[in-house]
Coordinates of N, CA and C in Angstrom, one line a residue:
Chain N
X1 N 13.3 14.8 10.2 CA 11.8 14.6 9.9 C 11.3 13.2 10.1
X2 N 10.8 12.9 11.2 CA 10.2 11.5 11.5 C 9.3 10.9 10.5
X3 N 9.3 9.5 10.4 CA 8.5 9.0 9.4 C 6.9 8.9 9.9
X4 N 6.3 8.3 9.1 CA 4.8 8.0 9.7 C 4.9 6.9 10.8
X5 N 4.4 7.2 12.2 CA 4.3 6.3 13.2 C 3.2 5.6 13.4
X6 N 3.2 4.4 13.7 CA 2.0 3.6 14.1 C 2.2 2.8 15.4
X7 N 1.3 2.8 16.1 CA 1.4 2.0 17.4 C 0.0 1.6 17.8
X8 N 0.1 0.3 18.4 CA 1.2 -0.5 18.6 C 1.6 -1.2 17.5
X9 N 2.9 -1.8 17.4 CA 3.4 -2.4 16.4 C 2.8 -3.8 16.4
X10 N 2.5 -4.5 17.4 CA 1.9 -5.5 17.5 C 0.7 -5.5 18.6
X11 N -0.5 -6.2 18.3 CA -1.7 -6.1 19.2 C -2.3 -7.4 19.0
X12 N -2.5 -8.1 20.1 CA -3.1 -9.3 20.4 C -4.4 -8.9 21.2
X13 N -5.7 -9.5 20.3 CA -6.7 -9.3 21.0 C -7.6 -10.7 21.3
X14 N -8.5 -10.9 22.0 CA -9.5 -12.1 22.1 C -10.6 -11.7 21.3
X15 N -11.5 -12.7 20.8 CA -12.5 -12.5 20.0 C -13.5 -11.8 20.9
X16 N -14.1 -10.8 20.2 CA -15.2 -9.8 21.0 C -14.5 -8.6 21.6
X17 N -13.2 -8.6 21.9 CA -12.7 -7.3 22.3 C -12.5 -6.1 21.1
X18 N -12.2 -5.1 21.6 CA -12.0 -3.9 20.6 C -10.3 -3.7 20.4
X19 N -10.1 -3.4 19.3 CA -8.7 -2.8 18.8 C -8.8 -1.5 18.4
X20 N -7.8 -0.7 18.9 CA -7.6 0.7 18.5 C -6.4 0.8 17.8
X21 N -6.0 1.2 16.6 CA -4.9 1.3 16.1 C -4.6 2.8 15.6
X22 N -3.3 3.1 16.0 CA -2.9 4.7 15.8 C -2.1 5.1 15.0
X23 N -2.3 6.0 14.3 CA -1.3 6.5 13.3 C -1.0 8.1 13.4
X24 N 0.5 8.4 13.5 CA 0.7 9.8 13.4 C 1.4 9.8 12.0
X25 N 0.8 10.9 11.2 CA 1.4 10.8 9.9 C 2.6 11.8 9.8
X26 N 3.4 11.9 8.8 CA 4.5 12.6 8.8 C 4.2 14.1 9.1
X27 N 5.2 15.1 9.5 CA 5.0 16.2 9.9 C 4.7 16.8 8.6
X28 N 3.6 17.9 8.7 CA 3.1 18.6 7.6 C 2.2 17.8 6.7
X29 N 2.1 16.5 6.9 CA 1.0 15.7 6.2 C -0.4 15.9 6.8
X30 N -1.4 16.4 5.9 CA -2.6 16.3 6.4 C -3.6 15.2 5.9
X31 N -3.2 14.5 4.9 CA -4.0 13.5 4.5 C -3.4 11.8 4.9
X32 N -4.3 11.1 5.5 CA -4.1 9.8 5.8 C -4.8 8.6 5.3
X33 N -4.4 7.6 4.9 CA -5.0 6.4 4.3 C -4.6 5.2 5.1
X34 N -5.7 4.4 5.3 CA -5.5 3.0 5.9 C -5.7 2.0 4.9
X35 N -4.7 0.9 5.0 CA -4.8 -0.2 4.2 C -4.8 -1.6 5.0
X36 N -5.2 -2.7 4.5 CA -5.3 -3.9 5.5 C -4.4 -4.8 4.4
X37 N -3.7 -5.6 5.2 CA -2.7 -6.5 4.1 C -3.0 -8.0 5.0
X38 N -3.9 -8.8 4.4 CA -4.1 -10.1 4.9 C -3.0 -11.0 4.6
X39 N -2.7 -12.2 5.2 CA -1.7 -12.9 5.1 C -1.6 -13.5 3.7
X40 N -0.2 -13.3 3.1 CA 0.0 -13.7 1.6 C -0.7 -12.9 0.6
X41 N -1.4 -11.6 1.0 CA -2.1 -10.9 -0.1 C -1.5 -9.5 -0.2
X42 N -1.9 -8.9 -1.3 CA -1.5 -7.1 -1.4 C -2.2 -6.5 -0.3
X43 N -2.1 -5.1 -0.3 CA -2.6 -4.4 0.6 C -4.0 -3.9 -0.1
X44 N -5.1 -3.6 0.7 CA -6.4 -3.3 0.2 C -6.6 -1.9 0.9
X45 N -7.1 -1.0 0.1 CA -7.7 0.2 0.6 C -8.8 0.0 1.5
X46 N -8.7 1.0 2.6 CA -10.1 0.8 3.5 C -10.5 2.3 3.6
X47 N -9.7 3.2 4.1 CA -10.4 4.6 4.2 C -9.3 5.6 4.0
X48 N -9.9 6.7 3.6 CA -9.1 8.1 3.0 C -9.6 9.1 4.1
X49 N -8.7 9.8 4.8 CA -9.4 11.0 5.6 C -8.4 12.0 5.6
X50 N -9.0 13.2 5.9 CA -8.2 14.4 6.2 C -8.7 14.8 7.6
X51 N -8.0 16.0 8.2 CA -8.3 16.5 9.4 C -9.7 16.5 9.7
X52 N -10.3 15.8 10.6 CA -11.9 15.8 11.1 C -12.8 15.6 9.8
X53 N -12.4 15.0 8.8 CA -13.1 14.5 7.7 C -12.9 13.3 7.2
X54 N -13.9 12.5 6.8 CA -13.5 11.3 6.2 C -14.0 11.4 4.8
X55 N -13.2 11.2 3.6 CA -13.3 11.6 2.5 C -13.8 10.3 1.6
X56 N -13.1 9.3 1.9 CA -13.7 8.1 1.2 C -13.5 6.9 1.9
X57 N -14.5 6.2 2.4 CA -14.6 5.0 3.2 C -15.3 3.8 2.5
X58 N -14.9 3.8 1.2 CA -15.5 2.7 0.5 C -14.7 1.4 0.6
X59 N -13.6 1.3 1.1 CA -13.1 0.3 1.3 C -13.4 -0.4 2.7
X60 N -13.9 0.4 3.5 CA -14.3 -0.1 5.0 C -15.3 -1.2 5.1
X61 N -15.2 -2.2 5.7 CA -16.4 -3.2 6.2 C -17.3 -2.5 6.7
X62 N -18.6 -2.7 6.5 CA -19.7 -2.0 6.7 C -20.0 -2.0 8.4
X63 N -19.8 -2.9 8.8 CA -20.0 -3.0 10.4 C -18.6 -3.1 11.2
X64 N -18.4 -2.9 12.4 CA -17.5 -2.9 13.4 C -16.4 -2.1 13.3
X65 N -16.1 -1.4 11.9 CA -14.9 -0.8 11.6 C -15.3 0.7 11.6
X66 N -14.4 1.6 12.0 CA -14.4 3.0 12.0 C -13.2 3.6 12.1
X67 N -13.2 4.8 11.5 CA -12.0 5.7 11.5 C -12.2 7.0 11.8
X68 N -11.3 7.8 12.4 CA -11.2 9.1 12.6 C -9.9 9.8 12.4
X69 N -9.8 11.1 12.1 CA -8.6 11.7 12.1 C -8.9 13.1 12.9
X70 N -8.7 13.5 14.1 CA -9.3 14.5 14.8 C -8.3 15.6 14.5
X71 N -8.8 17.0 15.0 CA -8.1 18.2 14.6 C -6.7 18.1 15.3
X72 N -6.6 17.5 16.5 CA -5.5 17.5 17.3 C -5.1 15.7 17.6
X73 N -4.0 15.4 17.4 CA -3.8 13.9 17.7 C -3.7 12.9 16.4
X74 N -3.3 11.7 16.8 CA -3.4 10.8 15.8 C -4.8 10.2 15.0
X75 N -4.5 9.8 13.8 CA -5.8 9.0 13.2 C -5.8 7.6 14.1
X76 N -7.2 7.3 14.2 CA -7.4 6.1 14.9 C -8.4 5.2 14.0
X77 N -7.9 4.0 14.0 CA -8.7 2.8 13.2 C -9.0 2.1 14.3
X78 N -10.6 1.9 14.4 CA -11.2 1.3 15.5 C -11.8 0.1 15.1
X79 N -11.6 -1.0 15.6 CA -12.4 -2.4 15.2 C -13.0 -2.8 16.5
X80 N -14.3 -2.8 16.4 CA -15.0 -3.3 17.7 C -15.5 -4.9 17.5
X81 N -15.7 -5.5 18.4 CA -15.8 -6.9 18.8 C -15.0 -7.8 17.5
X82 N -13.7 -7.8 17.8 CA -12.9 -8.4 16.6 C -13.2 -9.8 16.5
X83 N -13.0 -10.4 15.2 CA -13.0 -11.7 14.9 C -11.8 -12.2 14.4
X84 N -11.5 -13.4 14.3 CA -10.4 -14.0 13.8 C -10.0 -13.5 12.4
X85 N -10.9 -13.4 11.6 CA -10.8 -12.8 10.1 C -10.2 -11.5 10.1
X86 N -10.2 -10.7 11.3 CA -9.5 -9.4 11.5 C -8.2 -9.6 11.4
X87 N -7.7 -10.7 11.9 CA -6.1 -10.8 12.0 C -5.5 -10.5 10.6
X88 N -4.5 -9.4 10.8 CA -4.0 -8.8 9.6 C -2.9 -7.8 10.0
X89 N -2.2 -7.3 8.9 CA -1.5 -6.2 9.0 C -2.1 -5.0 8.7
X90 N -2.0 -3.8 9.3 CA -2.8 -2.5 9.1 C -1.8 -1.5 8.9
X91 N -1.8 -0.9 7.9 CA -0.8 0.2 7.5 C -1.6 1.2 7.3
X92 N -0.9 2.4 7.7 CA -1.4 3.7 7.5 C -0.4 4.4 6.6
X93 N -0.8 5.5 5.7 CA 0.0 6.2 4.8 C -0.3 7.4 4.9
X94 N 0.6 8.5 4.8 CA 0.2 9.9 4.6 C 0.7 10.6 3.6
X95 N 0.2 11.6 3.1 CA 0.6 12.4 2.1 C 0.3 13.8 2.5
X96 N 1.4 15.0 1.8 CA 1.1 16.1 2.2 C -0.1 17.0 1.9
X97 N -0.7 16.5 0.7 CA -2.2 17.0 0.3 C -2.8 16.3 -0.7
X98 N -3.9 16.5 -0.8 CA -4.5 15.7 -1.9 C -4.2 16.3 -3.2
X99 N -3.8 15.5 -4.1 CA -3.3 16.0 -5.4 C -2.9 15.0 -6.4
X100 N -2.7 15.5 -7.5 CA -2.2 14.5 -8.5 C -1.0 13.8 -8.2
X101 N -1.4 12.5 -8.0 CA -0.3 11.6 -7.7 C 0.8 11.9 -6.7
X102 N 0.1 12.4 -5.5 CA 1.0 12.6 -4.4 C 1.5 11.3 -3.9
X103 N 2.7 11.2 -3.5 CA 3.3 10.1 -3.1 C 2.9 9.7 -1.7
X104 N 2.4 8.5 -1.3 CA 1.9 8.2 0.1 C 3.2 7.5 0.7
X105 N 3.4 7.7 1.8 CA 4.5 7.3 2.8 C 4.0 6.2 3.8
X106 N 4.3 5.2 3.9 CA 3.7 4.1 4.7 C 4.5 4.0 6.0
X107 N 3.7 3.8 7.0 CA 4.1 3.3 8.3 C 4.6 2.1 8.5
X108 N 5.1 1.7 9.5 CA 5.7 0.3 9.7 C 4.5 -0.7 9.9
X109 N 3.2 -0.4 10.1 CA 2.2 -1.1 10.2 C 2.0 -1.5 11.8
X110 N 0.6 -2.1 12.0 CA 0.3 -2.8 13.2 C -0.2 -4.2 12.8
X111 N 0.6 -5.2 13.6 CA 0.1 -6.6 13.1 C -1.0 -7.0 14.4
X112 N -2.2 -7.2 13.8 CA -3.4 -7.6 14.8 C -3.5 -9.1 14.6
X113 N -3.4 -9.6 15.8 CA -3.8 -11.1 15.9 C -4.9 -11.2 16.8
X114 N -6.0 -11.9 16.3 CA -7.2 -12.2 17.1 C -7.1 -13.7 17.7
X115 N -7.2 -13.8 18.8 CA -7.2 -15.3 19.4 C -8.6 -16.0 19.5
Chain V
X1 N -13.7 -2.3 -13.6 CA -13.0 -3.3 -12.6 C -11.7 -2.4 -12.2
X2 N -11.4 -2.7 -10.7 CA -10.5 -2.0 -9.9 C -9.3 -2.8 -9.6
X3 N -9.2 -4.2 -10.5 CA -8.0 -4.9 -9.8 C -6.8 -4.6 -10.7
X4 N -5.8 -5.1 -10.2 CA -4.4 -5.0 -10.7 C -3.9 -6.3 -10.5
X5 N -3.5 -7.2 -11.5 CA -3.2 -8.5 -11.5 C -1.5 -8.6 -11.6
X6 N -1.0 -9.4 -10.9 CA 0.6 -9.3 -10.5 C 1.1 -10.4 -11.0
X7 N 2.2 -10.8 -11.6 CA 2.9 -12.2 -11.7 C 4.3 -12.0 -11.8
X8 N 5.1 -12.9 -11.6 CA 4.7 -14.2 -10.6 C 4.5 -13.8 -9.4
X9 N 4.3 -14.6 -8.7 CA 3.8 -14.9 -7.1 C 5.2 -14.7 -6.4
X10 N 6.0 -15.6 -6.9 CA 7.5 -15.5 -6.4 C 8.5 -15.9 -7.5
X11 N 9.7 -15.4 -7.3 CA 10.5 -15.2 -8.1 C 12.2 -15.4 -7.7
X12 N 12.8 -16.5 -8.2 CA 14.1 -16.5 -7.6 C 15.2 -16.3 -8.7
X13 N 16.2 -15.3 -8.5 CA 17.1 -15.0 -9.4 C 18.4 -15.2 -8.9
X14 N 19.6 -15.3 -9.7 CA 20.8 -15.3 -9.2 C 21.3 -13.8 -9.2
X15 N 22.5 -13.8 -8.5 CA 23.1 -12.4 -8.3 C 23.6 -11.9 -9.6
X16 N 23.4 -10.9 -10.0 CA 23.8 -10.1 -11.2 C 22.7 -10.4 -12.2
X17 N 21.5 -11.1 -12.1 CA 20.7 -11.5 -13.1 C 19.6 -10.4 -13.2
X18 N 18.5 -10.6 -14.1 CA 17.7 -9.6 -14.3 C 16.2 -10.2 -13.7
X19 N 15.6 -9.5 -13.0 CA 14.4 -9.9 -12.2 C 13.2 -9.0 -13.0
X20 N 12.2 -9.6 -13.5 CA 11.2 -9.0 -14.2 C 9.7 -9.4 -13.7
X21 N 9.2 -8.4 -13.3 CA 7.6 -8.5 -12.6 C 6.6 -7.9 -13.3
X22 N 5.7 -8.8 -13.7 CA 4.5 -8.0 -14.5 C 3.3 -7.7 -13.8
X23 N 2.6 -6.7 -14.4 CA 1.3 -6.5 -13.9 C 0.4 -5.9 -15.1
X24 N -0.9 -6.4 -15.0 CA -1.8 -5.8 -15.7 C -3.1 -5.5 -15.2
X25 N -3.9 -4.3 -15.9 CA -4.8 -3.8 -15.4 C -6.0 -3.6 -16.3
X26 N -7.3 -3.4 -15.5 CA -8.5 -3.4 -16.5 C -8.9 -1.8 -16.7
X27 N -8.9 -1.1 -15.7 CA -9.5 0.2 -15.5 C -8.7 1.3 -16.5
X28 N -9.1 1.7 -17.5 CA -8.4 2.4 -18.4 C -8.3 3.8 -17.7
X29 N -9.0 4.2 -16.6 CA -8.9 5.5 -15.9 C -7.7 5.5 -14.8
X30 N -7.1 4.5 -14.7 CA -5.8 4.5 -14.0 C -4.9 5.3 -14.6
X31 N -4.2 6.3 -13.8 CA -3.4 7.2 -14.7 C -1.8 7.4 -13.8
X32 N -1.6 6.4 -12.9 CA -0.6 6.7 -12.0 C -0.2 5.2 -11.7
X33 N 1.0 4.7 -11.7 CA 1.5 3.3 -11.6 C 2.8 3.3 -10.8
X34 N 2.7 3.2 -9.4 CA 3.9 3.0 -8.6 C 4.3 1.7 -8.5
X35 N 5.4 1.4 -8.1 CA 6.0 0.3 -7.5 C 6.6 0.3 -6.2
X36 N 6.1 -0.5 -5.2 CA 6.5 -0.5 -3.9 C 7.3 -1.8 -3.4
X37 N 8.5 -1.6 -2.7 CA 9.2 -2.6 -2.0 C 9.0 -2.6 -0.5
X38 N 8.8 -3.8 -0.3 CA 8.4 -4.1 1.3 C 9.3 -5.2 1.7
X39 N 10.3 -4.8 3.0 CA 10.8 -5.9 3.7 C 10.0 -6.4 4.8
X40 N 10.5 -7.7 5.1 CA 9.6 -8.3 6.2 C 9.5 -7.4 7.5
X41 N 8.4 -7.2 8.0 CA 8.1 -6.5 9.2 C 8.2 -5.0 8.9
X42 N 8.2 -4.6 7.6 CA 8.2 -3.0 7.4 C 7.1 -2.6 6.7
X43 N 6.9 -1.4 6.5 CA 5.9 -1.0 5.5 C 6.3 -0.6 4.1
X44 N 5.4 -0.8 3.2 CA 5.9 -0.7 1.6 C 6.6 0.8 1.6
X45 N 7.6 0.9 0.8 CA 8.2 1.9 0.3 C 8.3 2.1 -1.0
X46 N 7.8 3.4 -1.6 CA 8.0 3.5 -3.0 C 9.4 3.6 -3.7
X47 N 9.2 2.8 -4.8 CA 10.4 2.5 -5.4 C 10.7 3.4 -6.8
X48 N 9.7 3.4 -7.4 CA 9.7 4.1 -8.7 C 8.3 4.2 -9.2
X49 N 7.9 5.1 -10.0 CA 6.7 5.3 -10.5 C 6.5 5.9 -12.0
X50 N 5.4 5.5 -12.7 CA 5.4 6.2 -14.1 C 4.0 6.4 -14.3
X51 N 3.8 7.4 -15.2 CA 2.5 7.8 -15.8 C 2.4 7.4 -17.2
X52 N 1.0 7.2 -17.6 CA 0.8 6.5 -18.9 C 1.3 7.4 -20.1
X53 N 2.0 8.6 -20.0 CA 2.2 9.3 -21.0 C 3.8 9.0 -21.6
X54 N 4.3 8.2 -20.8 CA 5.6 7.7 -21.1 C 5.8 6.1 -21.1
X55 N 6.7 5.5 -22.0 CA 6.6 4.1 -22.2 C 7.7 3.5 -21.2
X56 N 8.5 4.2 -20.6 CA 9.6 3.7 -19.9 C 10.3 4.7 -18.8
X57 N 10.6 4.2 -17.7 CA 11.2 5.2 -16.7 C 12.4 4.4 -16.1
X58 N 13.5 4.9 -15.9 CA 14.5 4.3 -15.3 C 15.3 5.1 -14.2
X59 N 15.5 4.4 -13.0 CA 16.2 5.0 -12.0 C 17.0 4.0 -11.4
X60 N 18.4 4.4 -11.6 CA 19.4 3.4 -11.3 C 19.2 1.9 -11.9
X61 N 19.0 1.0 -11.2 CA 18.8 -0.4 -11.7 C 17.4 -0.9 -11.9
X62 N 16.8 0.2 -11.7 CA 15.2 -0.3 -11.6 C 14.6 0.5 -12.9
X63 N 13.8 -0.1 -13.6 CA 13.1 0.4 -15.0 C 11.8 -0.1 -14.8
X64 N 10.8 0.7 -15.2 CA 9.5 0.5 -15.4 C 9.0 0.6 -16.8
X65 N 8.6 -0.3 -17.6 CA 8.2 -0.4 -18.9 C 6.6 -0.3 -18.9
X66 N 6.0 0.6 -19.7 CA 4.6 0.7 -19.7 C 4.0 0.4 -21.0
X67 N 3.1 -0.4 -21.4 CA 2.3 -0.7 -22.6 C 1.0 -0.4 -22.2
X68 N 0.5 0.9 -22.8 CA -0.8 1.4 -22.6 C -1.8 0.7 -23.4
X69 N -1.7 0.3 -24.6 CA -2.6 -0.5 -25.4 C -2.8 -1.8 -24.9
X70 N -1.7 -2.6 -24.2 CA -2.1 -3.8 -23.6 C -2.5 -3.7 -22.2
X71 N -2.5 -2.5 -21.6 CA -2.7 -2.3 -20.2 C -1.8 -3.1 -19.4
X72 N -0.5 -2.9 -19.6 CA 0.4 -3.8 -18.8 C 1.6 -3.0 -18.6
X73 N 2.3 -3.1 -17.3 CA 3.3 -2.5 -17.1 C 4.5 -3.5 -16.1
X74 N 5.5 -3.4 -16.3 CA 6.4 -4.3 -15.7 C 7.7 -3.5 -14.8
X75 N 8.2 -4.2 -14.0 CA 9.2 -3.7 -13.2 C 10.6 -4.7 -13.7
X76 N 11.5 -3.9 -14.1 CA 12.9 -4.9 -14.4 C 14.0 -4.3 -13.3
X77 N 14.7 -5.3 -12.6 CA 15.6 -5.2 -11.8 C 16.9 -5.6 -12.3
X78 N 17.9 -4.6 -12.8 CA 19.0 -5.0 -13.6 C 20.0 -5.3 -12.4
X79 N 21.0 -6.3 -12.8 CA 22.2 -6.7 -11.9 C 21.6 -6.9 -10.4
X80 N 20.7 -7.7 -10.3 CA 19.9 -8.0 -8.9 C 20.9 -8.4 -8.1
X81 N 20.7 -7.9 -6.9 CA 21.5 -8.1 -5.5 C 20.8 -8.9 -4.6
X82 N 21.5 -9.4 -3.5 CA 20.8 -10.3 -2.6 C 19.9 -9.2 -1.6
X83 N 20.4 -7.9 -1.6 CA 19.7 -7.0 -0.8 C 18.6 -6.5 -1.5
X84 N 18.1 -6.9 -2.9 CA 17.0 -6.6 -3.6 C 15.8 -7.6 -3.0
X85 N 16.3 -8.7 -2.3 CA 15.3 -9.7 -1.9 C 14.2 -9.1 -0.8
X86 N 13.0 -9.0 -1.4 CA 12.0 -8.3 -0.8 C 10.7 -8.7 -1.6
X87 N 9.6 -8.2 -1.0 CA 8.2 -8.5 -1.8 C 8.2 -7.1 -2.4
X88 N 7.6 -7.3 -3.8 CA 7.5 -6.1 -4.5 C 5.9 -6.1 -5.0
X89 N 5.3 -4.9 -4.8 CA 4.0 -4.6 -5.2 C 3.9 -3.5 -6.4
X90 N 3.2 -4.0 -7.3 CA 2.6 -2.9 -8.4 C 1.4 -2.3 -7.7
X91 N 1.3 -1.2 -8.0 CA 0.0 -0.4 -7.7 C -0.5 0.6 -8.9
X92 N -1.8 1.0 -8.8 CA -2.3 1.9 -9.7 C -3.2 2.8 -9.3
X93 N -3.3 4.1 -9.5 CA -4.5 4.8 -9.0 C -5.0 6.0 -10.0
X94 N -6.3 6.5 -9.5 CA -6.9 7.4 -10.6 C -6.5 9.0 -9.6
X95 N -5.6 9.4 -10.1 CA -5.2 10.6 -9.0 C -6.2 11.7 -9.1
X96 N -7.0 12.0 -10.2 CA -7.7 13.1 -10.2 C -9.0 13.0 -9.3
X97 N -9.5 11.8 -9.0 CA -10.8 11.7 -8.5 C -10.9 11.0 -7.2
X98 N -9.9 10.3 -7.0 CA -9.9 9.3 -5.6 C -8.9 9.8 -4.6
X99 N -8.5 10.8 -4.7 CA -7.5 11.4 -3.8 C -6.2 10.4 -3.7
X100 N -5.9 9.9 -4.9 CA -4.6 9.0 -5.1 C -4.7 7.8 -4.4
X101 N -6.0 7.2 -3.9 CA -5.9 6.1 -3.3 C -5.3 4.7 -4.1
X102 N -4.8 4.0 -3.5 CA -3.9 2.8 -4.3 C -4.7 1.6 -4.4
X103 N -4.7 1.1 -5.6 CA -5.0 -0.3 -5.8 C -3.8 -1.2 -6.1
X104 N -3.5 -2.2 -5.3 CA -2.4 -2.8 -5.1 C -2.4 -4.2 -6.0
X105 N -1.4 -4.8 -6.5 CA -1.4 -6.1 -7.1 C -1.0 -7.0 -5.8
X106 N -1.1 -8.3 -6.1 CA -1.0 -9.3 -5.0 C 0.4 -9.6 -4.4
X107 N 1.3 -8.9 -5.1 CA 2.7 -9.1 -4.7 C 3.7 -9.9 -5.2
X108 N 5.0 -9.9 -5.4 CA 6.0 -10.8 -6.0 C 7.0 -10.9 -4.7
X109 N 7.2 -12.3 -4.4 CA 8.3 -12.2 -3.3 C 9.6 -12.7 -4.0
X110 N 10.6 -11.9 -4.1 CA 11.5 -12.0 -4.9 C 13.0 -12.3 -4.0
X111 N 13.3 -13.5 -4.4 CA 14.7 -14.0 -3.6 C 15.9 -13.9 -4.8
X112 N 16.9 -13.2 -4.3 CA 18.2 -13.0 -5.1 C 19.1 -13.9 -4.4
X113 N 19.8 -15.0 -5.0 CA 20.7 -15.8 -4.5 C 21.9 -15.3 -4.8
X114 N 22.9 -15.4 -3.6 CA 24.4 -14.9 -3.9 C 25.1 -15.7 -4.9

């Protein structure tokens, strides 16, 4: 059973470009979380999604960031018009269902560098 | 307050020693407290977790101690090994209402010297 897959593992973008980060949850998992880890900091919650639904996006910046988890295919975190402050590691986690203290399994992350 | 405060920021321990990492929280609604281990270039991996209805949980060399009245919890790594060298994050969540989204501490970089 493959773990959470994220790609690309490393992404370099110039200021103003778009970044698309993909996350394929573990088989059988229908809940996806995105977290951002700035250098030398802990992980910060961004958004929680189920298939075709955004459940909680309270951690998402109000502009330029969006996320989706379509019926088919991976979850996508999209950052438009990237700025240097977006440079960070972005982690996706999945769980089998919403529930009391469901374990979240993390992917290896995408390291975004904005030049 | 949704913050979780973690200390120390870094820790150096000799092989065979005890590593202790502490966390404190403000929000009394938190009801699930996991610890994650992260190696460089990898994603966090769940190490051990505790609920506030118990004061201690032990799994192998790893023990969580929980003090509900003080709103503090700690991770103890007994007989620390060089392979334990990693960054450790405490976290907390409100399981019932937020879909278990995790609030993380700032992390502790543990180095175990041979």
